[in-house]
Coordinates of N, CA and C in Angstrom, one line a residue:
Chain P
I1 N -34.7 -85.4 -79.0 CA -35.0 -84.6 -77.8 C -34.7 -83.1 -78.0
Q2 N -35.9 -82.4 -77.7 CA -35.7 -80.9 -77.8 C -35.3 -80.2 -76.6
M3 N -34.4 -79.3 -76.8 CA -33.8 -78.4 -75.6 C -34.4 -77.1 -75.9
T4 N -35.0 -76.5 -74.8 CA -35.5 -75.2 -74.9 C -35.0 -74.3 -73.7
Q5 N -34.3 -73.2 -74.0 CA -33.7 -72.3 -73.2 C -34.6 -71.1 -72.9
S6 N -34.5 -70.6 -71.8 CA -35.1 -69.2 -71.4 C -34.2 -68.5 -70.4
P7 N -34.2 -67.2 -70.5 CA -34.8 -66.4 -71.8 C -33.8 -66.5 -72.8
S8 N -34.4 -66.0 -74.0 CA -33.5 -66.0 -75.2 C -32.2 -64.9 -75.2
S9 N -32.6 -63.9 -74.4 CA -31.5 -62.9 -74.2 C -31.9 -62.4 -72.7
L10 N -30.9 -61.7 -72.2 CA -31.0 -61.0 -71.0 C -30.1 -59.8 -70.9
S11 N -30.4 -58.8 -70.2 CA -29.4 -57.7 -70.0 C -29.0 -57.7 -68.5
A12 N -27.7 -57.6 -68.2 CA -27.3 -57.6 -66.9 C -26.0 -56.7 -66.7
S13 N -25.7 -56.5 -65.5 CA -24.4 -55.7 -65.2 C -23.4 -56.5 -64.6
V14 N -22.2 -56.0 -64.6 CA -21.0 -56.7 -63.9 C -21.5 -56.8 -62.4
G15 N -21.1 -57.9 -61.9 CA -21.4 -58.2 -60.5 C -22.9 -58.8 -60.4
D16 N -23.7 -58.8 -61.3 CA -25.0 -59.4 -61.1 C -24.9 -60.9 -61.1
R17 N -26.0 -61.5 -60.4 CA -26.2 -62.9 -60.5 C -27.0 -63.2 -61.7
V18 N -26.7 -64.1 -62.5 CA -27.5 -64.4 -63.6 C -27.9 -65.9 -63.8
T19 N -29.1 -66.2 -64.0 CA -29.6 -67.5 -64.1 C -30.3 -68.0 -65.5
I20 N -29.9 -68.9 -66.1 CA -30.4 -69.3 -67.5 C -31.0 -70.6 -67.2
T21 N -32.2 -71.0 -67.8 CA -32.8 -72.3 -67.6 C -32.9 -73.0 -69.0
C22 N -32.9 -74.2 -68.8 CA -32.8 -75.1 -70.0 C -33.8 -76.3 -69.7
R23 N -34.7 -76.6 -70.5 CA -35.7 -77.8 -70.3 C -35.6 -78.8 -71.4
A24 N -35.4 -79.9 -71.1 CA -35.5 -81.1 -72.1 C -36.9 -81.6 -72.3
S25 N -37.2 -82.0 -73.5 CA -38.5 -82.5 -73.9 C -38.7 -84.0 -73.3
Q26 N -37.8 -84.5 -72.8 CA -37.8 -85.9 -72.1 C -36.8 -86.0 -71.0
D27 N -36.9 -87.0 -70.2 CA -35.9 -87.1 -69.1 C -34.5 -87.5 -69.7
I28 N -33.6 -86.8 -69.4 CA -32.2 -86.9 -69.8 C -31.3 -87.3 -68.6
T29 N -31.9 -87.4 -67.5 CA -31.1 -87.6 -66.2 C -30.1 -86.6 -65.9
H30 N -28.8 -87.1 -66.1 CA -27.8 -86.2 -65.8 C -26.9 -85.7 -67.0
F31 N -27.5 -86.1 -68.2 CA -26.6 -86.1 -69.4 C -26.7 -84.6 -70.1
L32 N -26.4 -83.6 -69.4 CA -26.5 -82.2 -69.7 C -25.2 -81.4 -69.6
A33 N -24.9 -80.7 -70.6 CA -23.7 -79.9 -70.7 C -24.0 -78.4 -71.2
W34 N -23.2 -77.5 -70.7 CA -23.2 -76.0 -71.0 C -22.1 -75.6 -71.9
F35 N -22.4 -74.7 -72.8 CA -21.2 -74.1 -73.6 C -21.4 -72.7 -73.5
Q36 N -20.1 -72.0 -73.7 CA -20.3 -70.5 -73.9 C -19.6 -70.3 -75.4
Q37 N -20.3 -69.2 -76.0 CA -19.7 -68.8 -77.2 C -19.7 -67.3 -77.4
K38 N -18.6 -66.8 -77.8 CA -18.4 -65.4 -77.9 C -18.4 -65.2 -79.6
P39 N -18.9 -63.8 -80.0 CA -19.0 -63.6 -81.4 C -17.8 -64.0 -82.2
G40 N -18.0 -64.6 -83.3 CA -16.8 -65.0 -84.1 C -16.0 -66.1 -83.6
R41 N -16.3 -66.6 -82.6 CA -15.5 -67.9 -81.9 C -16.1 -69.1 -81.9
A42 N -15.4 -70.1 -81.6 CA -16.0 -71.4 -81.6 C -16.5 -71.6 -80.1
P43 N -17.4 -72.5 -80.0 CA -18.1 -72.7 -78.5 C -17.0 -73.2 -77.7
K44 N -17.1 -72.9 -76.4 CA -16.2 -73.4 -75.3 C -16.9 -74.3 -74.3
P45 N -16.5 -75.4 -74.0 CA -17.2 -76.2 -73.1 C -17.1 -75.7 -71.6
L46 N -18.2 -75.5 -70.9 CA -18.2 -75.0 -69.5 C -18.3 -76.1 -68.5
I47 N -19.5 -76.8 -68.6 CA -20.0 -77.7 -67.6 C -20.5 -78.9 -68.2
Y48 N -20.3 -80.2 -67.5 CA -20.8 -81.3 -68.0 C -21.5 -82.0 -66.9
A49 N -22.3 -83.0 -67.0 CA -23.0 -83.7 -66.1 C -23.6 -82.9 -65.1
I50 N -24.5 -82.0 -65.6 CA -25.2 -80.8 -65.0 C -24.5 -79.9 -64.2
S51 N -23.5 -80.3 -63.4 CA -22.7 -79.3 -62.5 C -21.3 -79.5 -62.4
S52 N -20.6 -80.3 -63.2 CA -19.2 -80.4 -63.1 C -18.5 -79.6 -64.1
R53 N -17.7 -78.6 -63.6 CA -17.0 -77.6 -64.3 C -15.9 -78.3 -65.1
Q54 N -15.8 -77.9 -66.4 CA -14.6 -78.3 -67.2 C -13.3 -77.6 -66.6
S55 N -12.2 -78.2 -66.9 CA -10.8 -77.7 -66.4 C -10.8 -76.2 -66.8
G56 N -10.5 -75.5 -65.8 CA -10.1 -74.0 -66.1 C -11.3 -73.1 -66.0
V57 N -12.4 -73.6 -65.8 CA -13.8 -72.8 -65.9 C -14.0 -72.2 -64.4
P58 N -14.0 -70.9 -64.2 CA -14.1 -70.3 -63.0 C -15.3 -70.9 -62.0
S59 N -15.1 -70.8 -60.8 CA -16.2 -71.4 -59.8 C -17.3 -70.5 -59.8
R60 N -17.3 -69.2 -60.5 CA -18.7 -68.6 -60.4 C -19.6 -69.2 -61.3
F61 N -19.3 -70.0 -62.1 CA -20.2 -70.8 -63.0 C -20.7 -72.0 -62.3
S62 N -21.9 -72.3 -62.2 CA -22.3 -73.5 -61.6 C -23.7 -74.0 -62.3
G63 N -23.9 -75.3 -62.3 CA -25.1 -75.9 -62.8 C -25.8 -76.6 -61.8
S64 N -27.2 -76.7 -62.1 CA -28.0 -77.5 -61.2 C -29.2 -78.1 -62.0
G65 N -29.9 -79.0 -61.4 CA -31.2 -79.6 -61.9 C -31.0 -81.1 -62.2
F66 N -32.0 -81.7 -62.8 CA -32.0 -83.0 -63.0 C -33.2 -83.4 -63.8
G67 N -33.1 -84.5 -64.7 CA -34.3 -84.9 -65.5 C -34.6 -84.1 -66.6
T68 N -35.4 -83.1 -66.4 CA -35.8 -82.4 -67.5 C -35.6 -80.8 -67.4
Q69 N -35.2 -80.4 -66.1 CA -35.1 -79.0 -65.9 C -33.7 -78.7 -65.3
F70 N -33.0 -77.7 -65.8 CA -31.6 -77.4 -65.6 C -31.5 -76.0 -65.6
T71 N -30.4 -75.5 -64.7 CA -30.0 -74.1 -64.6 C -28.6 -73.9 -64.8
L72 N -28.2 -72.9 -65.4 CA -26.8 -72.3 -65.4 C -26.9 -71.1 -64.6
T73 N -26.1 -71.0 -63.6 CA -25.9 -69.7 -62.9 C -24.5 -69.1 -62.9
I74 N -24.4 -67.9 -63.1 CA -23.1 -67.1 -63.0 C -23.4 -66.3 -61.7
S75 N -22.7 -66.5 -60.7 CA -22.8 -65.8 -59.4 C -22.5 -64.5 -59.4
S76 N -21.5 -64.1 -60.1 CA -21.2 -62.6 -60.1 C -20.5 -62.3 -61.5
L77 N -21.4 -61.7 -62.4 CA -21.0 -61.6 -63.8 C -19.8 -60.7 -64.0
Q78 N -18.8 -61.2 -64.7 CA -17.7 -60.5 -65.0 C -17.7 -60.0 -66.6
P79 N -16.8 -59.0 -66.9 CA -16.9 -58.6 -68.3 C -16.7 -59.5 -69.2
E80 N -15.8 -60.5 -68.9 CA -15.6 -61.5 -70.0 C -16.7 -62.6 -70.1
D81 N -17.7 -62.4 -69.4 CA -18.8 -63.4 -69.4 C -20.0 -63.0 -70.3
F82 N -19.9 -61.9 -70.9 CA -20.8 -61.5 -71.9 C -20.7 -62.3 -73.1
A83 N -21.6 -63.2 -73.3 CA -21.6 -64.3 -74.5 C -22.9 -64.9 -74.7
T84 N -23.0 -65.7 -75.6 CA -24.2 -66.6 -75.6 C -23.9 -68.0 -75.0
Y85 N -24.9 -68.5 -74.3 CA -24.8 -69.8 -73.6 C -25.7 -70.8 -74.1
Y86 N -25.3 -72.0 -74.4 CA -26.0 -73.1 -74.8 C -26.0 -74.2 -74.0
C87 N -27.3 -74.8 -73.8 CA -27.3 -76.2 -73.1 C -27.2 -77.2 -74.2
Q88 N -26.8 -78.4 -74.0 CA -26.8 -79.5 -74.9 C -26.9 -80.8 -74.2
H89 N -27.8 -81.6 -74.8 CA -27.9 -83.1 -73.9 C -27.0 -84.0 -74.7
Y90 N -26.6 -85.0 -74.0 CA -25.9 -86.0 -74.5 C -26.3 -87.5 -74.1
D91 N -27.7 -87.5 -74.1 CA -28.3 -88.7 -73.7 C -28.8 -89.5 -75.1
G92 N -27.8 -90.1 -75.7 CA -28.0 -90.7 -77.0 C -27.9 -89.8 -78.2
Y93 N -28.3 -90.2 -79.3 CA -28.2 -89.4 -80.6 C -29.6 -89.1 -81.2
P94 N -29.7 -88.1 -81.9 CA -28.7 -87.1 -82.1 C -28.6 -86.1 -80.9
R95 N -27.4 -85.6 -80.6 CA -27.2 -84.6 -79.5 C -27.9 -83.4 -80.1
T96 N -28.5 -82.6 -79.2 CA -29.2 -81.2 -79.7 C -28.8 -80.2 -78.6
F97 N -28.7 -79.1 -79.2 CA -28.5 -77.8 -78.3 C -29.8 -77.1 -78.2
G98 N -29.9 -76.4 -77.0 CA -30.9 -75.3 -77.0 C -30.6 -74.1 -77.9
Q99 N -31.5 -73.3 -78.0 CA -31.5 -72.1 -78.9 C -30.5 -71.1 -78.5
G100 N -30.0 -71.1 -77.4 CA -29.1 -70.1 -76.8 C -29.8 -69.0 -76.1
T101 N -28.9 -68.5 -75.1 CA -29.3 -67.3 -74.3 C -28.2 -66.3 -74.3
K102 N -28.4 -65.2 -75.0 CA -27.4 -64.1 -75.0 C -27.4 -63.2 -73.8
V103 N -26.2 -63.2 -73.2 CA -26.2 -62.3 -72.1 C -25.4 -61.0 -72.5
E104 N -26.2 -59.9 -72.5 CA -25.7 -58.6 -72.8 C -25.6 -57.7 -71.6
I105 N -24.7 -56.6 -71.9 CA -24.6 -55.6 -70.9 C -25.9 -54.7 -70.9
Chain R
D1 N 0.6 -77.2 -80.1 CA -0.8 -77.0 -79.7 C -1.7 -77.7 -80.7
V2 N -2.8 -78.2 -80.3 CA -3.8 -78.8 -81.1 C -4.3 -77.7 -82.1
Q3 N -4.4 -78.0 -83.3 CA -5.1 -77.1 -84.4 C -6.0 -77.9 -85.2
L4 N -7.2 -77.4 -85.5 CA -8.1 -77.9 -86.4 C -8.4 -76.9 -87.4
V5 N -8.2 -77.2 -88.7 CA -8.4 -76.1 -89.7 C -9.3 -76.6 -90.8
E6 N -10.5 -76.0 -90.9 CA -11.4 -76.4 -91.9 C -11.1 -75.6 -93.3
S7 N -11.7 -76.3 -94.2 CA -11.5 -75.7 -95.5 C -12.7 -76.3 -96.4
G8 N -12.8 -75.7 -97.6 CA -13.8 -76.3 -98.5 C -15.1 -75.6 -98.6
G9 N -15.4 -74.6 -97.7 CA -16.6 -73.8 -97.8 C -16.5 -73.0 -99.0
G10 N -17.7 -72.3 -99.3 CA -18.0 -71.4 -100.3 C -19.4 -71.3 -100.8
L11 N -19.6 -70.7 -102.0 CA -20.9 -70.6 -102.5 C -21.4 -71.8 -103.5
I12 N -22.4 -72.4 -103.1 CA -22.8 -73.6 -103.9 C -24.4 -73.5 -104.1
Q13 N -24.8 -73.9 -105.4 CA -26.2 -73.9 -105.8 C -27.0 -74.9 -105.1
P14 N -28.3 -74.5 -104.8 CA -29.1 -75.5 -104.2 C -29.2 -76.9 -105.1
G15 N -29.2 -78.0 -104.3 CA -29.0 -79.3 -105.0 C -27.6 -79.9 -105.2
G16 N -26.8 -78.9 -105.0 CA -25.3 -79.3 -105.3 C -24.8 -80.0 -104.1
S17 N -23.4 -80.5 -104.3 CA -22.7 -81.2 -103.4 C -21.4 -80.6 -103.0
L18 N -20.9 -80.7 -101.9 CA -19.8 -80.0 -101.4 C -19.1 -81.0 -100.3
R19 N -17.6 -81.0 -100.3 CA -16.9 -81.7 -99.2 C -16.2 -80.7 -98.5
L20 N -16.4 -80.7 -97.1 CA -15.6 -80.1 -96.2 C -14.4 -80.8 -95.7
S21 N -13.4 -80.1 -95.5 CA -12.2 -80.9 -94.9 C -11.7 -80.1 -93.6
C22 N -11.2 -81.0 -92.8 CA -10.7 -80.4 -91.4 C -9.3 -81.2 -91.3
A23 N -8.2 -80.4 -91.4 CA -7.0 -80.8 -91.2 C -6.5 -80.5 -89.7
V24 N -6.0 -81.6 -89.1 CA -5.9 -81.7 -87.7 C -4.4 -81.9 -87.3
S25 N -3.8 -81.1 -86.4 CA -2.6 -81.4 -85.9 C -2.4 -81.6 -84.5
E26 N -1.5 -82.3 -84.0 CA -1.3 -82.5 -82.6 C -2.5 -83.1 -82.0
F27 N -3.2 -84.0 -82.9 CA -4.4 -84.7 -82.2 C -4.8 -85.8 -83.2
N28 N -4.8 -87.0 -82.8 CA -5.0 -88.1 -83.6 C -6.4 -88.3 -84.0
V29 N -6.7 -88.1 -85.3 CA -8.2 -88.3 -85.6 C -8.6 -89.7 -85.6
N30 N -7.7 -90.6 -85.7 CA -8.0 -92.1 -85.6 C -8.3 -92.5 -84.2
E31 N -7.8 -91.9 -83.3 CA -7.8 -92.4 -81.8 C -8.8 -91.8 -81.0
N32 N -9.5 -90.6 -81.5 CA -10.3 -89.8 -80.9 C -11.6 -89.5 -81.5
F33 N -12.6 -88.9 -80.8 CA -14.0 -88.6 -81.4 C -13.8 -87.3 -82.2
M34 N -14.4 -87.3 -83.4 CA -14.3 -86.2 -84.2 C -15.7 -86.0 -84.7
G35 N -16.0 -84.6 -84.9 CA -17.4 -84.3 -85.4 C -17.5 -83.0 -86.0
W36 N -18.7 -82.7 -86.4 CA -19.1 -81.4 -87.0 C -20.4 -80.7 -86.4
V37 N -20.2 -79.5 -86.1 CA -21.4 -78.7 -85.6 C -21.4 -77.4 -86.5
R38 N -22.6 -77.0 -86.7 CA -22.8 -75.8 -87.6 C -23.6 -74.8 -87.0
Q39 N -23.6 -73.5 -87.5 CA -24.3 -72.5 -86.9 C -24.7 -71.5 -88.2
A40 N -26.0 -71.4 -88.4 CA -26.5 -70.6 -89.4 C -26.3 -69.2 -89.0
P41 N -26.3 -68.3 -89.9 CA -26.0 -66.8 -89.7 C -26.9 -66.3 -88.6
G42 N -26.5 -65.7 -87.6 CA -27.3 -65.2 -86.5 C -28.2 -66.3 -85.7
R43 N -27.9 -67.5 -85.9 CA -28.8 -68.6 -85.3 C -27.9 -69.3 -84.3
G44 N -28.5 -70.4 -83.6 CA -27.8 -71.2 -82.6 C -27.0 -72.3 -83.2
L45 N -26.4 -73.1 -82.3 CA -25.6 -74.2 -82.7 C -26.4 -75.4 -83.2
E46 N -26.0 -76.1 -84.1 CA -26.7 -77.5 -84.5 C -25.6 -78.5 -84.5
W47 N -25.8 -79.5 -83.8 CA -24.9 -80.7 -83.7 C -25.2 -81.5 -85.0
L48 N -24.2 -81.9 -85.8 CA -24.4 -82.6 -87.0 C -23.9 -84.0 -87.1
S49 N -22.8 -84.3 -86.5 CA -22.2 -85.7 -86.8 C -21.1 -86.1 -85.9
V50 N -20.8 -87.2 -85.7 CA -19.6 -87.7 -85.1 C -19.1 -89.1 -85.6
V51 N -17.8 -89.2 -85.6 CA -17.3 -90.5 -86.0 C -16.4 -90.9 -84.7
Y52 N -16.6 -92.3 -84.3 CA -15.9 -92.8 -83.1 C -14.4 -93.3 -83.6
P53 N -13.6 -93.4 -82.6 CA -12.3 -93.8 -82.9 C -12.4 -95.2 -83.7
S54 N -11.3 -95.4 -84.4 CA -11.3 -96.7 -85.0 C -11.4 -98.0 -84.2
D55 N -10.9 -97.9 -82.9 CA -10.7 -99.0 -81.9 C -12.2 -99.4 -81.4
T56 N -13.2 -98.5 -81.7 CA -14.5 -98.8 -81.3 C -15.3 -99.1 -82.6
G57 N -14.7 -99.2 -83.8 CA -15.5 -99.6 -84.9 C -15.7 -98.5 -85.7
G58 N -15.3 -97.3 -85.4 CA -15.5 -96.1 -86.4 C -17.0 -95.9 -86.6
R59 N -17.9 -96.1 -85.6 CA -19.3 -95.8 -85.7 C -19.6 -94.4 -86.0
T60 N -20.6 -94.0 -86.8 CA -20.9 -92.7 -87.0 C -22.4 -92.5 -86.5
Y61 N -22.7 -91.2 -86.3 CA -24.0 -90.7 -85.9 C -24.3 -89.4 -86.6
Y62 N -25.6 -89.1 -86.9 CA -26.0 -87.9 -87.5 C -27.2 -87.2 -86.9
G63 N -27.2 -85.9 -87.0 CA -28.3 -85.1 -86.7 C -29.5 -85.5 -87.6
D64 N -30.7 -85.1 -87.2 CA -32.0 -85.5 -87.9 C -32.1 -84.9 -89.2
F65 N -31.6 -83.5 -89.3 CA -31.9 -82.8 -90.5 C -30.8 -83.1 -91.6
V66 N -29.8 -83.8 -91.2 CA -28.7 -84.1 -92.2 C -28.5 -85.6 -92.5
R67 N -29.2 -86.4 -91.7 CA -29.1 -87.9 -92.0 C -29.4 -88.3 -93.3
G68 N -28.7 -89.0 -93.9 CA -29.0 -89.4 -95.4 C -28.6 -88.5 -96.5
R69 N -28.2 -87.3 -96.1 CA -27.5 -86.2 -97.0 C -26.1 -86.0 -96.8
F70 N -25.7 -86.1 -95.5 CA -24.3 -85.8 -95.1 C -23.7 -87.0 -94.8
T71 N -22.3 -87.2 -95.0 CA -21.5 -88.3 -94.6 C -20.2 -87.7 -94.0
I72 N -19.9 -88.2 -92.8 CA -18.7 -87.9 -92.3 C -17.5 -89.1 -92.5
S73 N -16.5 -88.7 -92.7 CA -15.4 -89.7 -92.9 C -14.1 -89.1 -92.4
R74 N -13.0 -90.0 -92.5 CA -11.8 -89.7 -91.9 C -10.7 -90.4 -92.7
D75 N -9.6 -89.7 -92.9 CA -8.4 -90.2 -93.5 C -7.2 -90.2 -92.6
S76 N -6.9 -91.4 -92.0 CA -5.8 -91.3 -91.0 C -4.5 -90.9 -91.6
S77 N -4.2 -91.3 -92.8 CA -2.9 -91.0 -93.5 C -2.8 -89.5 -93.5
K78 N -3.9 -88.7 -93.6 CA -3.8 -87.2 -93.6 C -4.1 -86.5 -92.3
N79 N -4.5 -87.4 -91.3 CA -4.9 -87.0 -90.0 C -6.0 -85.7 -90.4
A80 N -7.0 -86.2 -91.1 CA -7.9 -85.3 -91.4 C -9.4 -85.9 -91.3
I81 N -10.5 -85.2 -91.2 CA -11.8 -85.6 -91.2 C -12.5 -84.8 -92.4
F82 N -13.6 -85.3 -92.8 CA -14.4 -84.6 -94.0 C -15.9 -84.8 -93.6
L83 N -16.6 -83.9 -94.3 CA -18.0 -83.9 -94.2 C -18.5 -83.7 -95.7
H84 N -19.0 -84.7 -96.3 CA -19.5 -84.7 -97.8 C -21.0 -84.4 -97.5
M85 N -21.3 -83.4 -98.3 CA -22.8 -82.9 -98.2 C -23.4 -82.9 -99.5
D86 N -24.5 -83.6 -99.6 CA -25.3 -83.8 -100.9 C -26.7 -83.1 -100.7
S87 N -27.2 -82.8 -101.9 CA -28.6 -82.2 -102.1 C -28.8 -80.9 -101.0
L88 N -27.8 -80.1 -101.2 CA -27.7 -78.9 -100.5 C -28.9 -78.0 -100.6
R89 N -29.5 -77.4 -99.5 CA -30.6 -76.5 -99.5 C -30.2 -75.1 -99.0
A90 N -31.0 -74.2 -99.2 CA -30.7 -72.9 -98.6 C -30.6 -72.9 -97.1
D91 N -31.3 -73.8 -96.3 CA -31.2 -73.7 -95.0 C -30.0 -74.5 -94.4
D92 N -29.1 -75.0 -95.3 CA -27.9 -75.6 -95.0 C -26.7 -74.5 -94.9
T93 N -27.1 -73.3 -95.3 CA -26.2 -72.1 -95.2 C -25.7 -71.9 -93.8
A94 N -24.5 -72.0 -93.4 CA -23.9 -71.8 -92.0 C -22.5 -71.9 -92.1
V95 N -21.9 -71.5 -90.8 CA -20.6 -71.7 -90.6 C -20.4 -73.2 -90.1
Y96 N -19.6 -73.9 -90.7 CA -19.4 -75.4 -90.1 C -18.1 -75.6 -89.3
F97 N -18.2 -76.0 -88.2 CA -17.2 -76.2 -87.3 C -16.8 -77.7 -87.2
C98 N -15.5 -78.0 -87.3 CA -14.9 -79.2 -87.0 C -14.6 -79.2 -85.5
A99 N -14.8 -80.4 -84.8 CA -14.4 -80.5 -83.4 C -13.9 -81.9 -83.0
G100 N -13.3 -81.9 -81.9 CA -12.8 -83.3 -81.5 C -12.7 -83.3 -80.0
A101 N -12.4 -84.6 -79.6 CA -12.4 -84.7 -78.1 C -11.7 -86.1 -77.8
I102 N -11.0 -86.2 -76.7 CA -10.5 -87.5 -76.2 C -11.7 -88.1 -75.6
R103 N -11.5 -89.6 -75.4 CA -12.6 -90.2 -74.9 C -13.3 -89.8 -73.7
P104 N -12.5 -89.5 -72.5 CA -13.1 -89.0 -71.3 C -13.8 -87.8 -71.5
T105 N -13.5 -86.9 -72.3 CA -14.1 -85.7 -72.5 C -15.4 -85.9 -73.3
Y106 N -15.4 -86.7 -74.4 CA -16.4 -87.0 -75.2 C -17.6 -87.7 -74.4
E107 N -17.1 -88.6 -73.5 CA -18.2 -89.1 -72.6 C -18.8 -88.2 -71.7
R108 N -18.3 -87.1 -71.5 CA -19.0 -86.0 -70.7 C -19.8 -85.2 -71.6
G109 N -19.9 -85.5 -72.8 CA -20.8 -84.7 -73.7 C -20.2 -83.5 -74.5
L110 N -18.9 -83.6 -74.4 CA -18.2 -82.3 -74.7 C -17.2 -82.6 -75.9
F111 N -17.3 -81.6 -76.9 CA -16.1 -81.5 -77.8 C -15.3 -80.3 -77.2
D112 N -13.9 -80.5 -77.0 CA -13.3 -79.4 -76.5 C -12.0 -78.9 -77.4
Q113 N -12.0 -79.5 -78.6 CA -11.1 -79.0 -79.7 C -12.0 -78.5 -80.8
W114 N -11.7 -77.4 -81.1 CA -12.6 -76.7 -82.2 C -11.7 -75.9 -83.3
G115 N -12.2 -76.0 -84.6 CA -11.6 -75.2 -85.5 C -12.3 -73.9 -85.4
Q116 N -11.9 -73.1 -86.4 CA -12.4 -71.7 -86.6 C -13.6 -71.6 -87.4
G117 N -14.0 -72.6 -88.1 CA -15.2 -72.7 -89.0 C -15.0 -72.3 -90.5
T118 N -15.8 -73.0 -91.3 CA -15.8 -72.5 -92.7 C -17.2 -72.3 -93.1
L119 N -17.4 -71.1 -94.0 CA -18.8 -70.7 -94.2 C -19.1 -71.5 -95.6
V120 N -20.5 -72.0 -95.5 CA -21.0 -72.6 -96.6 C -22.3 -71.8 -97.1
T121 N -22.4 -71.2 -98.2 CA -23.5 -70.5 -98.5 C -24.3 -71.2 -99.7
V122 N -25.5 -71.5 -99.5 CA -26.3 -72.3 -100.6 C -27.3 -71.3 -101.1
S123 N -26.9 -70.9 -102.3 CA -27.8 -69.9 -103.0 C -27.6 -70.0 -104.5
S124 N -28.7 -69.7 -105.2 CA -28.6 -69.5 -106.6 C -28.2 -68.2 -107.2

């Protein structure tokens, strides 16, 4: 299963609403997760099952979609949100990540 | 606190073999899901492998680009996992992360325990 994200990068300001899209090459129903990665750090899980936030993840992060089309939305971008975001399916093996979306100032 | 510490990275010639280790503390590698994810320089994440808890038979799964060349294993006595890599190629150059999750978290598709990564460079 191939995961394709868009855009590959975007520029935004603090307070902006940001939306990242992820498309799966086949129907993965609800088996979709999102990770955040900052430079030099390991990935951090944000969301699973399309829209469920991992413990401790702020409510400004939300996910939506189903099947093959998914989105991650940051409702009001904060300084600590500048990072690269990856979608990942977990509908069987091998699990695959999207190529990432870098959110820059 | 849970800690995962990778080691064993370095410079290796194409065609060579290397074994990465991940020493784990405060998290039982035998009872939980453990795996490896890599990231080539300036590139995205690539899911590599997972080993299931021993009570589910210790099944293993691999990514398409490493299946048949890489082998994940576990040593319960050392509370560590390993990634044995054979027939290394230049495009295997990456930071290799060790990762883990308890069952409910893994069933959500997530690894939530991560090491800091170890760099493997495949070059002549």
